[in-house]
Amino acid sequence: MTATNLTLRPRLIDPSVDHEIQAIVTGAAPGSACTTDLAAGPWVFDSRSGYGPGASMGDVIPTGSPRQGALPQEYREASDDELHARIIAAKQTLGEKVVVLGHFYQRDEVVRHADYVGDSFQLANAALEHPDAEAIVFCGVHFMAETADLLSTPEQAVILPNLAAGCSMADMADIDQVEECWEELEGLYGDLDTPDAEGLLPVIPVTYMNSSAAIKGFVGRHHGIVCTSSNARTVLEWAFARGRRVLFFPDQHLGRNTAKAMGVELSRMPMWNPAKPLGGSSEASLREARVILWHGFCSVHRRFTVDQIDQARAAHPGVRVIVHPECPMAVVDAADEAGSTDYIRKAIEARTEPTVFAIGTEINLVQRLAAEHPEHEIFCLDPVVCPCSTMYRIHPGYLAWVLEELVAGRVVNRIQVPAEVADPARVALERMLAARP
């Protein structure tokens, strides 16, 4: 089907990925999922080590990662309609005392209850806009809730409905590894906190928002900054104005794709593997480096391939392919465009003519966009339904539970960043919020 022969006949599309998974697993619908475990309630996996079923299920989870306690039986057994009604009732009772934030990658059954829906950058700003709310319920993953705690007032409680909703990418750069890397780089470049005769530091650390508060604190202490996929180019420009080179972590693909688009040669972007001396690179390549890339990745966006793009173009001549910059470089190069989740959303909204879109990002957002824009044909590049493992740990049952606990005067699953980490982390975040395109 080409873009020119699409009709404007409304197509009814169910935005619920959970419904699709249930139908696939029971045989009621064609298609495939990366694991049938996705059909189970996430509470089934709360007592097990690991990220849970989905894109990150094969990733190694660090020892001591947060786990969620048992969800009360009444929430596990409640129907979707009952949970929906209980969430609405609790929010009405709480009123302006609570604000619910929902990431684009959340399941539709959760997003419908969010007061704000956005990417990590947008939700970081939204957390600042409600200083009078007593509680911020963050339907996302752990590092996002930490960021909300950093930006909110000390009196506000930031709540993560399921403590097991972590992030495998964020876990690929822990504070001990980063500090060891910094020491090795200091042995190569000299004092990293002292500028040269031209006022430039040897290295500026830049961390993606998808990182722990401890990493953000490290960056804040060492003249660095946080970035998101929305403002990565602006942040790299900020860093290049202040340093000879950038240490970018934890996502190698966002760093590589952004720097390449800015004209940085691939030969000047060595990889840093924390398991190897000098990150597995030579002293010569590190001295010539413009961007040192940490060996991390997003398991959702690593699933997208050039072959998938080729298949989409063969099946849909004229298709417009848009992928997230966390995808591998070859995929970004083969696509028509690359941009953040908000960029993808706006690109579709701006298209007035019926168009076929093939999207390379998390399936919950793609499915929701397809339902919101029936005038277009929108599909995910990956034909296998495989949502983000950790985003999918947030279920309406957990949201109903934390809200009804607030109604009862109890705060559960509060996320708090220690002051010694929070202070420098805020500095790095404030630099990010000030560095607008």
Coordinates of C-alpha atoms in Angstrom, one line a residue:
M1 CA 0.0 0.0 0.0
T2 CA 1.4 3.4 -1.0
A3 CA 1.0 6.6 0.8
T4 CA -1.2 7.9 -2.1
N5 CA -3.8 5.2 -2.1
L6 CA -4.6 5.3 1.6
T7 CA -8.2 6.2 2.4
L8 CA -9.6 8.4 5.2
R9 CA -12.0 5.7 6.3
P10 CA -11.6 5.5 10.1
R11 CA -9.9 2.3 11.3
L12 CA -10.7 1.1 14.8
I13 CA -7.4 0.3 16.5
D14 CA -7.1 -1.0 20.0
P15 CA -4.2 0.9 21.6
S16 CA -3.7 -1.8 24.3
V17 CA -0.6 -3.9 23.8
D18 CA -1.7 -6.0 26.7
H19 CA -4.9 -6.9 24.8
E20 CA -2.8 -7.8 21.7
I21 CA -0.4 -10.0 23.8
Q22 CA -3.3 -11.8 25.4
A23 CA -4.9 -12.5 22.0
I24 CA -1.6 -13.7 20.6
V25 CA -0.9 -16.1 23.5
T26 CA -4.4 -17.6 23.5
G27 CA -4.4 -18.0 19.7
A28 CA -7.2 -15.5 19.2
A29 CA -5.1 -13.3 17.0
P30 CA -2.1 -13.8 14.6
G31 CA 1.3 -12.6 15.4
S32 CA 4.0 -13.4 17.9
A33 CA 5.4 -12.1 21.2
C34 CA 9.0 -12.5 22.4
T35 CA 7.7 -14.5 25.3
T36 CA 4.4 -15.9 26.5
D37 CA 5.3 -14.7 30.0
L38 CA 4.1 -11.2 29.0
A39 CA 0.5 -12.5 29.3
A40 CA 0.9 -13.0 33.1
G41 CA 0.5 -10.2 35.7
P42 CA 3.9 -8.6 36.5
W43 CA 3.4 -9.6 40.2
V44 CA 4.2 -13.1 39.1
F45 CA 7.8 -12.0 38.7
D46 CA 8.2 -9.7 41.7
S47 CA 9.9 -12.3 43.8
R48 CA 12.3 -13.4 41.0
S49 CA 15.6 -11.8 40.1
G50 CA 15.7 -10.2 36.7
Y51 CA 14.0 -7.4 34.7
G52 CA 11.0 -9.5 33.8
P53 CA 9.6 -10.6 30.5
G54 CA 10.1 -8.4 27.5
A55 CA 13.0 -6.8 25.7
S56 CA 15.4 -6.8 28.6
M57 CA 14.7 -10.4 29.9
G58 CA 18.1 -11.6 28.7
D59 CA 20.1 -8.7 30.4
V60 CA 22.0 -9.4 33.6
I61 CA 20.5 -7.5 36.5
P62 CA 22.9 -6.2 39.2
T63 CA 22.9 -7.9 42.6
G64 CA 20.9 -5.9 45.1
S65 CA 18.5 -4.3 42.5
P66 CA 15.2 -3.2 44.0
R67 CA 12.4 -5.7 44.2
Q68 CA 8.7 -5.2 44.7
G69 CA 7.0 -6.7 47.7
A70 CA 3.8 -8.7 47.3
L71 CA 0.9 -6.8 45.8
P72 CA -2.2 -7.4 47.9
Q73 CA -4.5 -10.1 46.5
E74 CA -7.4 -7.8 45.9
Y75 CA -5.4 -5.9 43.3
R76 CA -4.1 -9.0 41.6
E77 CA -7.6 -10.4 41.2
A78 CA -9.5 -7.3 40.2
S79 CA -10.7 -6.9 36.7
D80 CA -9.5 -4.1 34.4
D81 CA -12.8 -2.3 34.8
E82 CA -12.7 -2.5 38.6
L83 CA -9.1 -1.2 38.7
H84 CA -10.0 1.6 36.3
A85 CA -12.9 2.6 38.5
R86 CA -10.8 2.4 41.7
I87 CA -8.0 4.5 40.2
I88 CA -10.5 7.2 39.1
A89 CA -12.2 7.2 42.6
A90 CA -8.9 7.5 44.4
K91 CA -7.7 10.4 42.2
Q92 CA -10.9 12.2 42.7
T93 CA -10.6 11.8 46.5
L94 CA -7.0 13.0 46.5
G95 CA -7.6 15.9 44.1
E96 CA -4.6 18.3 43.7
K97 CA -2.7 16.4 46.5
V98 CA -1.4 14.0 43.9
V99 CA -0.1 14.3 40.3
V100 CA 0.3 11.2 38.1
L101 CA 3.1 11.2 35.5
G102 CA 3.1 8.6 32.7
H103 CA 5.9 7.8 30.3
F104 CA 5.1 7.3 26.6
Y105 CA 6.2 3.7 26.9
Q106 CA 3.7 2.8 29.6
R107 CA 0.8 0.5 28.8
D108 CA -2.4 2.2 27.7
E109 CA -4.3 1.0 30.8
V110 CA -1.9 3.1 32.9
V111 CA -1.4 6.1 30.5
R112 CA -5.1 6.9 30.5
H113 CA -4.9 7.9 34.2
A114 CA -1.8 10.1 33.8
D115 CA -2.1 13.9 34.3
Y116 CA 1.0 14.3 32.1
V117 CA 2.3 12.0 29.4
G118 CA 5.7 12.5 27.9
D119 CA 9.3 11.5 27.5
S120 CA 11.8 11.7 30.3
F121 CA 12.7 15.3 29.6
Q122 CA 9.1 16.5 29.5
L123 CA 8.2 14.6 32.7
A124 CA 11.3 16.0 34.4
N125 CA 9.8 19.5 33.7
A126 CA 6.3 18.4 34.7
A127 CA 7.6 17.4 38.1
L128 CA 8.7 21.0 38.6
E129 CA 5.2 22.4 37.8
H130 CA 3.4 21.0 40.8
P131 CA 5.2 22.2 44.0
D132 CA 1.9 22.1 46.0
A133 CA 1.2 18.4 45.2
E134 CA 1.9 16.2 48.3
A135 CA 2.7 13.2 46.1
I136 CA 4.1 12.6 42.6
V137 CA 3.2 9.1 41.3
F138 CA 5.7 8.3 38.6
C139 CA 4.5 5.7 36.1
G140 CA 7.9 5.0 34.5
V141 CA 11.1 3.4 35.7
H142 CA 13.4 3.9 38.7
F143 CA 15.8 6.5 37.4
M144 CA 12.9 8.7 36.3
A145 CA 11.4 8.6 39.8
E146 CA 14.8 9.5 41.2
T147 CA 15.0 12.5 38.9
A148 CA 11.5 13.6 40.0
D149 CA 12.7 13.4 43.6
L150 CA 15.7 15.5 42.8
L151 CA 13.6 18.2 41.1
S152 CA 10.6 18.2 43.5
T153 CA 10.4 19.8 46.9
P154 CA 11.6 18.0 50.0
E155 CA 8.1 17.8 51.3
Q156 CA 6.8 16.0 48.2
A157 CA 6.8 12.2 48.1
V158 CA 7.8 10.6 44.8
I159 CA 6.2 7.2 44.4
L160 CA 7.1 4.4 42.0
P161 CA 4.2 2.0 41.7
N162 CA 6.4 -1.0 41.2
L163 CA 9.9 -0.9 42.7
A164 CA 11.1 -3.6 40.2
A165 CA 10.6 -1.2 37.3
G166 CA 14.3 -0.5 36.8
C167 CA 16.2 0.0 33.5
S168 CA 18.8 -2.4 32.1
M169 CA 20.5 0.4 30.2
A170 CA 20.9 2.5 33.3
D171 CA 22.3 -0.5 35.1
M172 CA 25.0 -0.9 32.4
A173 CA 27.0 2.0 34.0
D174 CA 27.2 1.8 37.8
I175 CA 29.0 4.4 39.9
D176 CA 32.0 2.1 40.7
Q177 CA 32.7 1.4 37.1
V178 CA 32.4 5.1 36.1
E179 CA 34.7 6.2 38.9
E180 CA 37.3 3.6 37.9
C181 CA 37.0 4.8 34.3
W182 CA 37.6 8.4 35.5
E183 CA 40.7 7.3 37.4
E184 CA 42.1 5.6 34.3
L185 CA 41.4 8.6 32.2
E186 CA 43.1 10.9 34.7
G187 CA 46.2 8.7 34.5
L188 CA 46.1 9.4 30.7
Y189 CA 45.1 13.0 30.5
G190 CA 46.2 14.4 33.9
D191 CA 44.0 16.3 36.3
L192 CA 40.5 16.2 34.8
D193 CA 39.1 19.0 36.9
T194 CA 41.6 21.6 35.9
P195 CA 41.2 23.5 32.6
D196 CA 44.1 24.0 30.2
A197 CA 45.5 27.4 29.0
E198 CA 42.5 27.8 26.7
G199 CA 40.0 27.2 29.5
L200 CA 39.0 23.7 28.3
L201 CA 38.8 20.6 30.5
P202 CA 40.4 17.4 29.3
V203 CA 37.0 15.5 29.6
I204 CA 33.4 16.6 30.2
P205 CA 31.2 13.7 31.5
V206 CA 27.8 13.6 29.9
T207 CA 25.2 11.1 31.2
Y208 CA 22.0 10.2 29.5
M209 CA 18.9 10.7 31.6
N210 CA 18.7 6.9 31.7
S211 CA 21.2 6.6 34.5
S212 CA 21.1 6.4 38.3
A213 CA 21.1 9.4 40.6
A214 CA 24.6 8.4 41.7
I215 CA 25.8 8.7 38.1
K216 CA 24.1 12.1 37.8
G217 CA 25.8 13.1 41.0
F218 CA 29.2 12.1 39.7
V219 CA 28.6 14.2 36.5
G220 CA 27.5 17.2 38.6
R221 CA 30.7 17.0 40.7
H222 CA 32.9 16.9 37.6
H223 CA 31.6 19.8 35.6
G224 CA 29.3 17.6 33.5
I225 CA 25.7 17.6 32.4
V226 CA 22.7 15.3 31.8
C227 CA 21.0 14.9 28.4
T228 CA 17.9 13.3 27.0
S229 CA 17.2 12.1 23.4
S230 CA 15.4 15.4 22.9
N231 CA 18.3 17.6 23.7
A232 CA 21.4 15.4 23.1
R233 CA 22.8 17.6 20.4
T234 CA 22.4 20.8 22.4
V235 CA 24.1 19.1 25.4
L236 CA 27.0 17.9 23.3
E237 CA 27.5 21.4 21.9
W238 CA 27.5 22.7 25.5
A239 CA 30.1 20.1 26.5
F240 CA 32.3 20.7 23.5
A241 CA 32.4 24.4 24.4
R242 CA 33.9 23.5 27.7
G243 CA 36.1 20.4 27.1
R244 CA 38.5 18.7 24.7
R245 CA 36.4 15.6 24.7
V246 CA 33.2 14.0 26.1
L247 CA 32.8 10.8 28.1
F248 CA 29.2 9.8 27.1
F249 CA 27.3 7.1 29.0
P250 CA 25.5 4.8 29.3
D251 CA 24.0 4.5 25.8
Q252 CA 26.7 4.2 23.1
H253 CA 24.1 4.5 20.2
L254 CA 22.6 7.8 21.2
G255 CA 26.1 9.2 21.7
R256 CA 27.4 7.9 18.4
N257 CA 24.4 8.9 16.4
T258 CA 24.3 12.4 17.8
A259 CA 28.0 13.1 17.5
K260 CA 28.1 11.6 14.0
A261 CA 25.3 14.0 12.9
M262 CA 27.4 16.8 14.3
G263 CA 30.3 15.9 12.1
V264 CA 32.5 13.9 14.6
E265 CA 34.4 11.2 12.8
L266 CA 33.8 7.6 13.9
S267 CA 37.5 7.1 14.3
R268 CA 37.4 9.7 17.1
M269 CA 34.7 7.9 19.0
P270 CA 36.4 5.0 20.7
M271 CA 34.3 2.6 22.9
W272 CA 34.9 2.2 26.6
N273 CA 34.2 -1.3 27.9
P274 CA 34.4 -1.2 31.7
A275 CA 35.4 -4.8 31.8
K276 CA 38.7 -4.1 30.0
P277 CA 41.8 -2.1 30.8
L278 CA 41.6 1.4 29.3
G279 CA 38.1 0.4 28.2
G280 CA 39.6 -1.9 25.5
S281 CA 41.0 1.1 23.6
S282 CA 44.5 2.2 23.0
E283 CA 46.1 5.3 24.5
A284 CA 46.5 6.8 21.1
S285 CA 42.8 6.5 20.2
L286 CA 41.8 7.9 23.5
R287 CA 44.1 10.9 23.1
E288 CA 42.6 11.6 19.7
A289 CA 39.1 11.0 21.0
R290 CA 36.3 13.6 20.7
V291 CA 33.6 11.4 22.2
I292 CA 34.4 8.3 24.4
L293 CA 31.3 6.0 24.2
W294 CA 30.3 3.8 27.1
H295 CA 29.5 0.2 26.2
G296 CA 25.8 0.3 27.0
F297 CA 22.6 0.1 25.0
C298 CA 18.8 -0.1 25.1
S299 CA 17.5 -3.6 24.7
V300 CA 14.2 -2.3 23.1
H301 CA 15.9 -0.3 20.4
R302 CA 18.6 -2.8 19.8
R303 CA 15.9 -5.1 18.4
F304 CA 15.5 -2.9 15.3
T305 CA 17.4 -3.9 12.2
V306 CA 18.2 -2.7 8.6
D307 CA 16.5 -5.9 7.3
Q308 CA 13.2 -4.7 9.0
I309 CA 13.5 -1.4 7.3
D310 CA 14.1 -3.1 3.9
Q311 CA 11.1 -5.3 4.5
A312 CA 8.9 -2.3 5.3
R313 CA 10.0 -0.5 2.2
A314 CA 9.4 -3.5 0.0
A315 CA 5.9 -4.0 1.5
H316 CA 4.9 -0.3 1.6
P317 CA 6.5 1.8 -1.2
G318 CA 6.7 5.3 0.0
V319 CA 6.7 4.4 3.6
R320 CA 8.2 7.0 6.0
V321 CA 10.6 5.3 8.4
I322 CA 11.3 7.1 11.7
V323 CA 13.5 5.5 14.4
H324 CA 14.7 6.5 17.9
P325 CA 18.4 7.6 18.1
E326 CA 19.0 4.8 20.7
C327 CA 18.9 2.4 17.7
P328 CA 22.2 1.1 16.2
M329 CA 23.9 3.5 13.7
A330 CA 23.2 1.3 10.7
V331 CA 19.4 1.5 11.5
V332 CA 19.5 5.2 12.0
D333 CA 21.4 5.7 8.7
A334 CA 18.9 3.5 6.8
A335 CA 15.8 5.3 8.2
D336 CA 14.4 8.5 6.8
E337 CA 14.6 10.3 10.2
A338 CA 15.6 9.7 13.7
G339 CA 14.4 11.5 16.8
S340 CA 13.1 11.2 20.4
T341 CA 9.8 9.8 21.3
D342 CA 8.3 13.3 21.3
Y343 CA 9.9 14.0 17.9
I344 CA 8.2 10.9 16.5
R345 CA 4.9 11.9 17.9
K346 CA 5.1 15.4 16.5
A347 CA 6.2 14.2 13.1
I348 CA 3.1 12.0 12.8
E349 CA 0.8 14.8 14.1
A350 CA 2.2 17.3 11.6
R351 CA 1.5 15.0 8.6
T352 CA -1.8 16.2 7.0
E353 CA -1.8 13.7 4.1
P354 CA -2.5 10.0 4.8
T355 CA 0.8 8.3 5.1
V356 CA 2.3 4.9 6.0
F357 CA 4.7 5.2 8.9
A358 CA 7.1 2.5 10.1
I359 CA 8.3 3.4 13.6
G360 CA 11.4 2.0 15.4
T361 CA 10.6 2.6 19.1
E362 CA 8.8 0.9 22.0
I363 CA 5.5 -0.8 20.9
N364 CA 3.2 0.8 23.5
L365 CA 3.9 4.3 22.0
V366 CA 3.6 2.9 18.4
Q367 CA 0.3 1.2 19.1
R368 CA -1.1 4.3 20.8
L369 CA -0.1 6.5 17.9
A370 CA -1.8 4.1 15.4
A371 CA -5.0 4.3 17.4
E372 CA -4.8 8.1 17.7
H373 CA -4.2 8.6 14.0
P374 CA -6.4 6.2 12.0
E375 CA -5.9 8.5 8.9
H376 CA -2.4 7.0 8.7
E377 CA -1.1 3.5 8.7
I378 CA 1.3 3.2 11.5
F379 CA 3.2 0.1 12.5
C380 CA 6.2 -1.0 14.5
L381 CA 9.3 -2.1 12.5
D382 CA 9.7 -5.1 14.8
P383 CA 7.0 -7.6 13.9
V384 CA 7.5 -9.4 17.2
V385 CA 5.6 -7.8 20.1
C386 CA 8.2 -7.2 22.8
P387 CA 7.6 -4.3 25.1
C388 CA 10.1 -2.7 27.5
S389 CA 10.5 -5.2 30.3
T390 CA 10.6 -2.7 33.0
M391 CA 8.1 -0.2 31.8
Y392 CA 5.7 -3.2 31.6
R393 CA 6.2 -3.8 35.3
I394 CA 3.8 -0.9 36.0
H395 CA 0.3 -2.3 35.9
P396 CA -3.1 -0.7 36.9
G397 CA -3.1 -2.9 39.9
Y398 CA 0.0 -1.2 41.3
L399 CA -1.3 2.2 40.5
A400 CA -4.6 1.5 42.2
W401 CA -2.7 0.2 45.3
V402 CA -0.4 3.2 45.7
L403 CA -3.2 5.7 45.2
E404 CA -5.6 4.0 47.7
E405 CA -2.7 3.8 50.2
L406 CA -2.4 7.6 49.8
V407 CA -6.1 8.0 50.4
A408 CA -5.6 6.0 53.6
G409 CA -2.8 8.3 54.6
R410 CA 0.0 5.9 53.9
V411 CA 2.9 6.5 51.5
V412 CA 4.4 3.3 49.9
N413 CA 7.2 2.8 47.5
R414 CA 8.7 6.2 48.1
I415 CA 11.8 7.0 46.1
Q416 CA 14.3 9.2 48.0
V417 CA 17.8 10.2 46.9
P418 CA 20.3 10.8 49.7
A419 CA 21.4 14.4 50.1
E420 CA 25.1 13.8 49.4
V421 CA 24.0 12.4 46.0
A422 CA 21.1 14.7 45.3
D423 CA 23.0 18.0 45.6
P424 CA 25.5 17.5 42.8
A425 CA 22.9 15.5 40.7
R426 CA 20.7 18.6 40.8
V427 CA 23.5 20.7 39.5
A428 CA 23.9 18.4 36.5
L429 CA 20.1 18.4 35.9
E430 CA 19.8 22.1 36.2
R431 CA 22.5 22.5 33.5
M432 CA 20.5 20.2 31.3
L433 CA 17.2 22.2 31.9
A434 CA 19.1 25.4 31.1
A435 CA 20.6 24.0 27.9
R436 CA 17.7 24.5 25.5
P437 CA 18.0 24.2 21.7

